[in-house]
Each structure stands twice: as structure tokens, then as C-alpha cells.
CSV table of C-alpha atoms in Angstrom, one decimal:
chain,number,residue,atom,x,y,z
A,1,UNK,CA,-0.1,0.2,0.0
A,2,UNK,CA,2.7,2.5,0.7
A,3,UNK,CA,4.6,1.9,-2.4
A,4,UNK,CA,1.4,2.5,-4.5
A,5,UNK,CA,0.6,5.7,-2.3
A,6,UNK,CA,4.2,7.0,-2.7
A,7,UNK,CA,4.3,6.0,-6.6
A,8,UNK,CA,1.0,8.4,-6.7
A,9,UNK,CA,2.8,11.1,-5.0
A,10,UNK,CA,0.5,11.3,-2.2
A,11,UNK,CA,1.0,11.5,1.4
A,12,UNK,CA,-1.1,10.2,4.3
A,13,UNK,CA,-2.8,13.9,4.7
A,14,UNK,CA,-4.1,13.8,1.1
A,15,UNK,CA,-5.2,10.2,1.4
A,16,UNK,CA,-7.1,11.1,4.4
A,17,UNK,CA,-8.8,14.0,2.4
A,18,UNK,CA,-9.6,11.4,-0.3
A,19,UNK,CA,-10.6,8.6,1.6
A,20,UNK,CA,-12.3,10.3,4.6
A,21,UNK,CA,-10.2,7.7,6.7
A,22,UNK,CA,-7.9,9.5,9.4
A,23,UNK,CA,-4.3,9.6,8.4
A,24,UNK,CA,-3.4,7.7,11.7
A,25,UNK,CA,-5.8,4.8,11.0
A,26,UNK,CA,-4.4,4.7,7.3
A,27,UNK,CA,-0.8,4.6,8.8
A,28,UNK,CA,-1.8,1.7,10.9
A,29,UNK,CA,-3.4,-0.1,7.8
A,30,UNK,CA,-0.3,0.3,5.7
A,31,UNK,CA,2.1,-0.8,8.6
A,32,UNK,CA,-0.1,-3.8,9.6
A,33,UNK,CA,-1.3,-2.8,12.9
A,34,UNK,CA,-5.1,-2.4,11.8
A,35,UNK,CA,-5.8,-5.8,10.2
A,36,UNK,CA,-9.3,-5.7,11.6
A,37,UNK,CA,-10.2,-2.5,9.6
A,38,UNK,CA,-7.8,-2.9,6.5
A,39,UNK,CA,-10.5,-4.5,4.4
A,40,UNK,CA,-12.9,-1.7,5.3
A,41,UNK,CA,-10.5,0.6,3.8
A,42,UNK,CA,-9.1,-1.0,0.9
A,43,UNK,CA,-11.8,0.0,-1.6
A,44,UNK,CA,-11.6,3.7,-0.7
A,45,UNK,CA,-7.8,3.6,-0.8
A,46,UNK,CA,-7.6,1.9,-4.3
A,47,UNK,CA,-10.2,4.5,-5.4
A,48,UNK,CA,-8.1,7.3,-4.1
A,49,UNK,CA,-5.2,6.2,-6.0
A,50,UNK,CA,-7.0,5.9,-9.1
A,51,UNK,CA,-7.0,1.9,-9.0
A,52,UNK,CA,-10.0,-0.5,-8.7
A,53,UNK,CA,-10.2,-3.0,-5.7
A,54,UNK,CA,-11.4,-6.4,-6.9
A,55,UNK,CA,-11.7,-9.6,-4.5
A,56,UNK,CA,-11.7,-13.0,-6.2
A,57,UNK,CA,-12.5,-16.1,-4.2
A,58,UNK,CA,-11.2,-19.5,-5.5
A,59,UNK,CA,-11.3,-23.0,-4.6
A,60,UNK,CA,-7.9,-23.9,-2.9
A,61,UNK,CA,-6.1,-26.4,-5.2
A,62,UNK,CA,-7.0,-29.7,-4.8
A,63,UNK,CA,-10.0,-28.9,-2.7
A,64,UNK,CA,-13.7,-28.7,-3.7
């Protein structure tokens, strides 16, 4: 997440403005301290970076 944000030239304050999520919560999510809320933020985070967020659920190999 950090790499994508930095490549887009955005800091956490700008991400806060674009996502509505506080910069401290975004920092926690980026650094693995907020795993419970990470999924909640991903769609908005990706949208703020001009990306899409897609979830695919597949069967595990060899399992049905």
C-alpha cells in the first residue's frame, strides 16, 4: 500500500482527504497494525489512487 501511495505522489494527509479515513488509521493499515479494519479501507484507498479493488475467491488447489 505504501509503495502505491508513494508512486502516486500522495502523502497520508492527502489520502485522508480523499478517503475520509484519518491519516493515523491509514498509517496503521499500511503498516499492519489495523488488520481488523484493513478490508474496510481498501476500496476507498484504491479509488483514491485511481485503482480498482477486486476480490476473487477461488477453491484451494485440490479442494472442492
